[in-house]
């Protein structure tokens, strides 16, 4: 298959962003996470304009961006998605297990770009073409 | 919760937070379903009412151990019995490195994620780190991974309920020196909603309902947190969901409970009163009265 990763990472079009990845586990009291930052680089386009919502409690701004990335971006997954062997890997990830024999779980990545956080809500399965396309919605109040 | 008002009045309340209530029911539900929850890491105890920690003293948890024979340098061990053993369990014992997990079982052979550092028979502790994956709390801020369709899980959540009882207050005032204290004791009512998923959801919901109604041990457990279940619990409702081309077995269970809350208001009393006397010609006298 044709790899479009060179296009996605074309320096004339691409921008840097940060992927905040939350691994987690279930504990007494609820879902606990710890996050780490992964560098992302790719073309960013507008998916949905930023709209102002005026509600009695205060203004909110909604909107969504599309991120094209060579670095893998994840949605919420239970029992799999990535492990230590496949973490950050753009290649094939068949077993979804880490070396400890139990799967890791995580919630959707957050992407930080130009001071705003975007929560990933949709990922297109285009890894065979050498990149990931994710849609992130703007997170307010963060 | 403790609050200081602008006039100096201090409020102290024993009312549990929603997280504390959900944690207490999460622990109770896990035990009602027979899911092993010991040991609770010490850092997790801070989400519980302090008194609940004493539960583990009153009802010592069953030690979950297994006998196995390890060989130095090998990731393969033999066990006498594979009962209650399955991949993913954390296993700890002399000669077993920290953070070693069971990765597979074949016959009486157990595969470990790390090679043993000693040889011989070992009594090892086994911990299911995924116990709370099976009993979860809903409405997490960042969301949480959903359960697989074939796995038995339950998610619980709490909400307060307005009742006649929650409006009545028994207030008693006491005065010690210059400090006046009002103690309000009242009943707060809440509901816990359990949502069971998985093929055995109905049976598990029935088990939780029965345990809440009949097993004194769990009434005692919740009473430590001043929580008292109303035994009039309706039968679970079976409400399968259609999601992405499959029917997900879903069972709903609801129970009401009362929480005894004590709120104390500490009010500073008046020490002195300034008095000024006037007539038509103006101020006559000014003095201070000490109380």
Coordinates of C-alpha atoms in Angstrom, one line a residue:
Chain A
X1 CA 0.0 0.0 0.0
X2 CA 1.1 3.6 -0.5
X3 CA 2.4 5.2 2.6
X4 CA 1.2 8.8 2.9
X5 CA 3.2 9.5 6.0
X6 CA 5.6 11.8 4.1
X7 CA 2.6 13.9 3.1
X8 CA 1.2 13.9 6.6
X9 CA 4.6 15.1 8.0
X10 CA 5.4 17.5 5.2
X11 CA 7.1 20.4 7.0
X12 CA 5.2 23.0 4.8
X13 CA 1.9 21.7 6.2
X14 CA 2.5 19.8 9.4
X15 CA 2.5 21.2 13.0
X16 CA 3.7 19.9 16.3
X17 CA 1.3 18.9 19.0
X18 CA 1.4 16.9 22.2
X19 CA -0.5 13.7 22.8
X20 CA -1.5 13.2 26.5
X21 CA -1.9 9.5 27.0
X22 CA -3.7 8.2 30.0
X23 CA -3.1 4.7 31.1
X24 CA -5.4 3.6 33.9
X25 CA -6.8 1.0 36.2
X26 CA -9.9 0.4 38.3
X27 CA -9.5 1.0 42.0
X28 CA -11.6 1.4 45.1
X29 CA -13.1 4.8 44.6
X30 CA -13.1 4.8 40.8
X31 CA -11.0 4.9 37.6
X32 CA -7.4 6.1 38.3
X33 CA -5.0 7.2 35.6
X34 CA -1.5 8.4 35.1
X35 CA -0.6 10.3 32.0
X36 CA 2.5 10.8 29.9
X37 CA 3.2 13.1 27.0
X38 CA 4.0 11.9 23.5
X39 CA 5.2 14.2 20.8
X40 CA 3.0 14.3 17.7
X41 CA 3.6 15.9 14.3
X42 CA 1.2 16.1 11.4
X43 CA -1.3 18.2 9.5
X44 CA -4.1 19.7 11.6
X45 CA -7.3 20.9 10.0
X46 CA -10.6 22.2 11.3
X47 CA -13.3 19.6 11.7
X48 CA -15.9 21.8 13.3
X49 CA -15.8 25.6 13.9
X50 CA -15.4 26.9 17.4
X51 CA -18.9 27.9 18.5
X52 CA -19.9 30.0 21.5
X53 CA -22.6 28.5 23.7
X54 CA -24.2 30.9 26.2
X55 CA -25.8 29.2 29.1
X56 CA -26.8 30.6 32.5
X57 CA -23.9 29.1 34.3
X58 CA -21.4 30.7 31.9
X59 CA -20.1 30.6 28.4
X60 CA -18.8 27.5 26.8
X61 CA -16.9 27.1 23.6
X62 CA -17.3 23.9 21.5
X63 CA -15.5 22.8 18.4
X64 CA -13.4 20.0 16.9
X65 CA -10.1 19.6 15.1
X66 CA -8.8 16.9 12.9
X67 CA -5.3 15.7 13.6
X68 CA -3.3 13.6 11.1
X69 CA -0.4 11.9 12.8
X70 CA 2.3 9.5 12.1
X71 CA 2.4 8.7 15.9
X72 CA -0.4 6.4 16.9
X73 CA -3.4 8.0 18.5
X74 CA -5.7 6.0 20.7
X75 CA -9.4 6.0 21.7
X76 CA -10.6 4.4 24.9
X77 CA -9.9 0.8 24.9
X78 CA -10.4 -2.0 27.4
X79 CA -8.0 -4.9 27.5
X80 CA -5.6 -4.0 24.8
X81 CA -4.8 -1.2 22.4
X82 CA -1.2 -0.9 23.4
X83 CA 1.3 -2.6 25.6
X84 CA 4.9 -2.0 26.3
X85 CA 5.9 -3.8 23.2
X86 CA 3.7 -1.9 20.9
X87 CA 3.6 1.4 22.6
X88 CA 4.0 4.3 20.2
X89 CA 4.5 1.8 17.4
X90 CA 3.2 2.6 14.0
X91 CA 3.5 -1.1 12.9
X92 CA 1.4 -4.1 13.5
X93 CA 0.1 -4.8 17.0
X94 CA -1.3 -8.3 17.0
X95 CA -1.4 -9.5 20.6
X96 CA -2.3 -6.3 22.4
X97 CA -0.6 -7.7 25.5
X98 CA 2.4 -6.3 27.4
X99 CA 5.1 -8.4 28.8
X100 CA 3.3 -8.8 32.2
X101 CA 0.7 -10.9 30.6
X102 CA -2.2 -8.6 31.5
X103 CA -3.6 -5.9 29.3
X104 CA -3.3 -2.3 29.8
X105 CA -6.3 -0.1 29.6
X106 CA -6.7 3.6 28.8
X107 CA -9.1 6.3 28.0
X108 CA -9.0 8.3 24.8
X109 CA -5.9 10.4 24.2
X110 CA -6.0 14.2 24.7
X111 CA -4.2 16.4 22.3
X112 CA -2.7 19.7 23.3
X113 CA -2.4 22.2 20.5
X114 CA -1.9 25.9 20.7
X115 CA -2.8 26.0 24.4
X116 CA -6.0 24.0 24.0
X117 CA -6.9 20.5 24.9
X118 CA -8.8 18.2 22.6
X119 CA -10.3 14.9 23.6
X120 CA -10.1 12.3 20.8
X121 CA -13.6 11.0 20.0
X122 CA -13.0 9.4 16.6
X123 CA -10.2 7.7 14.8
X124 CA -10.1 6.6 11.2
X125 CA -8.4 3.3 10.6
X126 CA -5.9 4.5 8.0
X127 CA -2.8 3.0 9.6
X128 CA -2.2 0.9 6.4
X129 CA -1.6 4.2 4.6
X130 CA 1.1 5.2 7.2
X131 CA -0.8 7.6 9.4
X132 CA -3.6 8.1 11.9
X133 CA -6.5 10.5 11.6
X134 CA -8.2 11.5 14.8
X135 CA -11.0 14.0 15.5
X136 CA -10.7 15.8 18.9
X137 CA -13.3 17.9 20.5
X138 CA -12.3 21.0 22.4
X139 CA -12.3 20.5 26.2
X140 CA -13.5 23.5 28.1
X141 CA -12.3 24.9 31.3
X142 CA -8.8 23.3 31.2
Chain B
X1 CA -16.9 18.7 55.9
X2 CA -16.0 21.7 58.1
X3 CA -17.0 25.2 57.2
X4 CA -16.4 28.5 59.0
X5 CA -19.1 31.2 58.4
X6 CA -18.3 34.9 58.2
X7 CA -19.6 35.5 61.8
X8 CA -17.3 32.8 63.1
X9 CA -19.8 30.0 63.4
X10 CA -18.3 26.7 62.6
X11 CA -20.1 23.8 61.0
X12 CA -18.9 20.3 61.4
X13 CA -20.7 17.6 59.5
X14 CA -20.4 13.8 59.4
X15 CA -22.2 13.6 56.0
X16 CA -20.3 11.4 53.6
X17 CA -19.2 12.7 50.2
X18 CA -20.6 11.0 47.2
X19 CA -17.2 9.4 46.6
X20 CA -17.1 7.9 50.1
X21 CA -20.7 6.5 49.8
X22 CA -19.9 5.0 46.4
X23 CA -16.6 3.6 47.7
X24 CA -18.4 2.0 50.6
X25 CA -20.9 0.3 48.4
X26 CA -18.3 -0.6 45.9
X27 CA -16.4 -2.5 48.6
X28 CA -19.6 -4.1 49.9
X29 CA -20.7 -5.1 46.4
X30 CA -17.4 -6.7 45.7
X31 CA -17.6 -8.7 48.8
X32 CA -21.3 -9.6 48.2
X33 CA -20.3 -11.0 44.8
X34 CA -17.5 -13.0 46.3
X35 CA -14.9 -11.0 44.5
X36 CA -11.7 -11.0 46.5
X37 CA -10.7 -7.5 47.4
X38 CA -7.8 -8.1 49.8
X39 CA -5.5 -6.4 50.3
X40 CA -6.6 -2.9 49.8
X41 CA -3.5 -0.8 49.1
X42 CA -3.1 1.7 51.9
X43 CA -3.2 4.6 49.6
X44 CA -6.8 3.7 48.7
X45 CA -8.1 3.7 52.2
X46 CA -8.2 7.5 52.2
X47 CA -11.3 7.5 50.1
X48 CA -13.1 5.6 52.8
X49 CA -14.5 6.9 56.0
X50 CA -11.8 6.2 58.6
X51 CA -14.1 3.9 60.6
X52 CA -14.4 1.6 57.6
X53 CA -10.8 0.7 57.9
X54 CA -11.7 -1.1 61.1
X55 CA -13.9 -3.4 59.1
X56 CA -10.9 -5.4 58.1
X57 CA -10.0 -5.9 61.8
X58 CA -13.5 -7.0 62.6
X59 CA -13.8 -9.3 59.6
X60 CA -10.3 -10.5 58.6
X61 CA -10.2 -11.2 54.9
X62 CA -9.6 -14.7 53.7
X63 CA -5.9 -15.2 53.0
X64 CA -5.7 -16.1 49.3
X65 CA -2.6 -18.1 48.9
X66 CA -1.3 -20.9 46.7
X67 CA 1.4 -23.4 47.1
X68 CA 3.9 -23.6 44.3
X69 CA 7.4 -24.9 43.6
X70 CA 9.7 -22.5 41.9
X71 CA 13.0 -23.0 40.2
X72 CA 15.7 -20.4 40.3
X73 CA 16.1 -18.7 36.9
X74 CA 12.9 -20.2 35.4
X75 CA 9.6 -18.6 34.7
X76 CA 7.8 -21.9 35.0
X77 CA 6.5 -23.2 38.4
X78 CA 4.4 -26.1 39.4
X79 CA 1.4 -25.8 41.8
X80 CA -0.6 -28.3 43.8
X81 CA -3.8 -26.9 42.6
X82 CA -4.8 -24.3 40.0
X83 CA -8.1 -23.5 41.8
X84 CA -8.7 -19.8 41.8
X85 CA -5.6 -19.2 39.6
X86 CA -5.9 -17.5 36.2
X87 CA -3.7 -15.3 34.0
X88 CA -3.3 -11.7 35.1
X89 CA -3.1 -12.3 38.8
X90 CA -0.3 -10.7 40.7
X91 CA 1.7 -13.3 42.7
X92 CA 4.1 -12.5 45.5
X93 CA 6.3 -14.7 47.7
X94 CA 9.8 -15.5 48.7
X95 CA 11.9 -16.1 45.5
X96 CA 9.4 -14.4 43.3
X97 CA 10.4 -10.9 42.0
X98 CA 8.2 -7.9 42.7
X99 CA 5.4 -7.3 40.2
X100 CA 5.3 -10.8 38.9
X101 CA 2.1 -11.9 37.2
X102 CA 0.7 -15.2 36.2
X103 CA 0.9 -15.2 32.4
X104 CA -0.5 -18.7 31.7
X105 CA -1.6 -22.0 33.1
X106 CA -1.3 -25.5 31.6
X107 CA -2.1 -28.5 33.7
X108 CA -0.4 -27.9 37.1
X109 CA 2.2 -25.7 35.4
X110 CA 2.0 -21.9 35.9
X111 CA 3.9 -19.5 33.8
X112 CA 5.2 -16.4 35.5
X113 CA 6.2 -13.0 34.0
X114 CA 9.6 -13.0 35.7
X115 CA 12.1 -15.8 36.4
X116 CA 12.2 -17.0 40.0
X117 CA 15.2 -16.0 42.1
X118 CA 15.2 -19.1 44.4
X119 CA 14.2 -22.8 44.2
X120 CA 11.9 -24.9 46.3
X121 CA 8.3 -24.9 47.7
X122 CA 6.8 -21.4 48.3
X123 CA 3.6 -20.2 49.8
X124 CA 2.7 -17.2 47.7
X125 CA 0.0 -14.6 48.0
X126 CA -2.2 -14.0 45.0
X127 CA -3.9 -10.8 44.3
X128 CA -6.5 -9.9 41.6
X129 CA -5.6 -6.4 40.6
X130 CA -8.6 -6.4 38.4
X131 CA -11.1 -6.9 41.2
X132 CA -12.4 -3.4 40.9
X133 CA -12.7 -3.7 37.2
X134 CA -15.6 -6.0 38.0
X135 CA -17.2 -3.5 40.4
X136 CA -16.9 0.0 39.1
X137 CA -18.1 3.5 39.9
X138 CA -19.9 5.4 37.2
X139 CA -19.7 9.0 36.1
X140 CA -15.9 9.2 36.1
X141 CA -14.7 12.7 35.0
X142 CA -12.6 11.5 32.1
X143 CA -14.8 8.5 31.3
X144 CA -13.5 5.0 31.7
X145 CA -13.2 1.9 29.5
X146 CA -16.5 0.1 29.1
X147 CA -17.0 -3.5 29.9
X148 CA -16.7 -6.2 27.2
X149 CA -20.0 -7.9 26.3
X150 CA -19.1 -11.3 27.7
X151 CA -17.6 -10.1 31.0
X152 CA -19.6 -9.9 34.2
X153 CA -19.2 -6.4 35.6
X154 CA -21.3 -4.0 37.6
X155 CA -21.2 -0.3 37.8
X156 CA -22.8 1.6 40.6
X157 CA -23.6 5.2 41.2
X158 CA -25.2 7.2 44.0
X159 CA -27.7 10.1 44.2
X160 CA -29.5 11.7 47.1
X161 CA -33.2 11.5 47.5
X162 CA -35.6 13.9 49.0
X163 CA -37.8 12.3 51.6
X164 CA -39.9 13.3 54.6
X165 CA -37.3 11.9 56.9
X166 CA -34.5 14.1 55.5
X167 CA -36.5 17.2 56.4
X168 CA -36.8 16.4 60.1
X169 CA -34.0 17.4 62.4
X170 CA -33.4 16.7 66.1
X171 CA -31.5 19.7 67.4
X172 CA -30.0 19.8 70.8
X173 CA -28.2 22.9 72.2
X174 CA -25.5 22.9 74.8
X175 CA -23.4 25.6 76.3
X176 CA -20.0 25.2 77.7
X177 CA -18.5 28.5 79.0
X178 CA -18.8 31.0 76.3
X179 CA -19.2 28.5 73.5
X180 CA -22.7 27.5 72.4
X181 CA -23.1 24.4 70.3
X182 CA -26.1 23.1 68.4
X183 CA -26.0 19.5 67.4
X184 CA -28.4 18.4 64.6
X185 CA -28.9 14.7 64.1
X186 CA -30.9 13.9 61.0
X187 CA -31.5 11.2 58.4
X188 CA -30.3 11.6 54.8
X189 CA -31.7 9.3 52.2
X190 CA -30.0 8.1 49.1
X191 CA -30.2 5.6 46.3
X192 CA -27.6 3.3 44.9
X193 CA -28.1 2.2 41.3
X194 CA -26.3 -1.0 40.2
X195 CA -26.0 -1.7 36.5
X196 CA -25.0 -5.2 35.8
X197 CA -23.6 -6.3 32.4
X198 CA -22.5 -9.7 31.3
X199 CA -24.1 -13.1 30.8
X200 CA -24.7 -13.7 34.6
X201 CA -25.9 -10.3 35.4
X202 CA -29.4 -11.3 36.6
X203 CA -28.0 -13.9 38.9
X204 CA -25.4 -11.5 40.3
X205 CA -28.1 -8.8 40.8
X206 CA -30.2 -11.3 42.7
X207 CA -27.3 -12.2 44.8
X208 CA -26.6 -8.6 45.8
X209 CA -30.3 -8.1 46.6
X210 CA -30.4 -11.1 48.8
X211 CA -27.2 -10.2 50.6
X212 CA -28.4 -6.7 51.2
X213 CA -31.7 -8.0 52.7
X214 CA -30.5 -11.0 54.7
X215 CA -26.8 -11.0 55.4
X216 CA -26.0 -9.2 58.7
X217 CA -22.3 -9.0 57.8
X218 CA -23.0 -6.5 55.1
X219 CA -25.5 -4.5 57.2
X220 CA -22.7 -4.2 59.8
X221 CA -20.2 -3.2 57.1
X222 CA -22.4 -0.4 55.9
X223 CA -23.4 0.6 59.4
X224 CA -19.7 1.5 60.1
X225 CA -20.2 4.3 57.7
X226 CA -23.6 5.2 59.2
X227 CA -25.3 3.8 56.1
X228 CA -28.5 1.7 56.7
X229 CA -30.1 -0.2 53.8
X230 CA -33.9 -0.1 53.4
X231 CA -34.6 -3.8 53.0
X232 CA -37.6 -3.1 50.8
X233 CA -35.7 -3.6 47.5
X234 CA -37.5 -4.3 44.3
X235 CA -36.5 -7.2 42.1
X236 CA -33.9 -6.5 39.5
X237 CA -35.1 -5.3 36.1
X238 CA -33.8 -7.0 33.0
X239 CA -33.3 -4.4 30.3
X240 CA -31.0 -5.7 27.5
X241 CA -29.5 -3.0 25.3
X242 CA -29.0 -3.1 21.6
X243 CA -25.6 -1.8 20.8
X244 CA -23.7 -2.1 17.5
X245 CA -25.7 -5.1 16.3
X246 CA -25.6 -7.1 19.5
X247 CA -27.9 -7.4 22.5
X248 CA -26.0 -6.6 25.7
X249 CA -27.4 -8.2 28.8
X250 CA -28.2 -5.5 31.3
X251 CA -29.8 -5.7 34.7
X252 CA -30.7 -2.7 36.9
X253 CA -31.0 -2.9 40.6
X254 CA -31.9 0.0 42.9
X255 CA -31.8 0.2 46.7
X256 CA -32.6 3.0 49.1
X257 CA -30.6 3.7 52.2
X258 CA -30.5 6.1 55.1
X259 CA -27.5 7.8 56.4
X260 CA -27.4 9.2 59.9
X261 CA -25.7 12.6 59.8
X262 CA -24.6 14.7 62.7
X263 CA -24.0 18.4 62.1
X264 CA -22.6 20.5 64.8
X265 CA -22.7 24.3 64.8
X266 CA -20.4 26.0 67.2
X267 CA -21.4 29.6 67.9
X268 CA -19.3 32.1 69.8
X269 CA -21.5 33.9 72.5
X270 CA -21.6 37.6 73.4
X271 CA -18.9 38.7 75.8
X272 CA -19.7 42.5 76.2
X273 CA -22.5 44.8 75.1
X274 CA -21.8 48.5 74.7
X275 CA -24.7 50.7 75.9
X276 CA -25.3 54.4 75.2
X277 CA -28.2 56.3 76.8
X278 CA -29.7 59.4 75.1
X279 CA -32.5 61.9 75.8
X280 CA -33.7 64.9 73.9
X281 CA -30.6 66.9 74.9
X282 CA -28.2 64.3 73.6
X283 CA -26.0 61.5 75.1
X284 CA -26.4 61.0 78.8
X285 CA -24.2 58.1 79.5
X286 CA -22.2 55.4 77.9
X287 CA -21.0 52.2 79.5
X288 CA -20.2 48.5 78.7
X289 CA -22.1 45.5 80.1
X290 CA -20.1 42.3 80.5
X291 CA -22.1 39.1 80.1

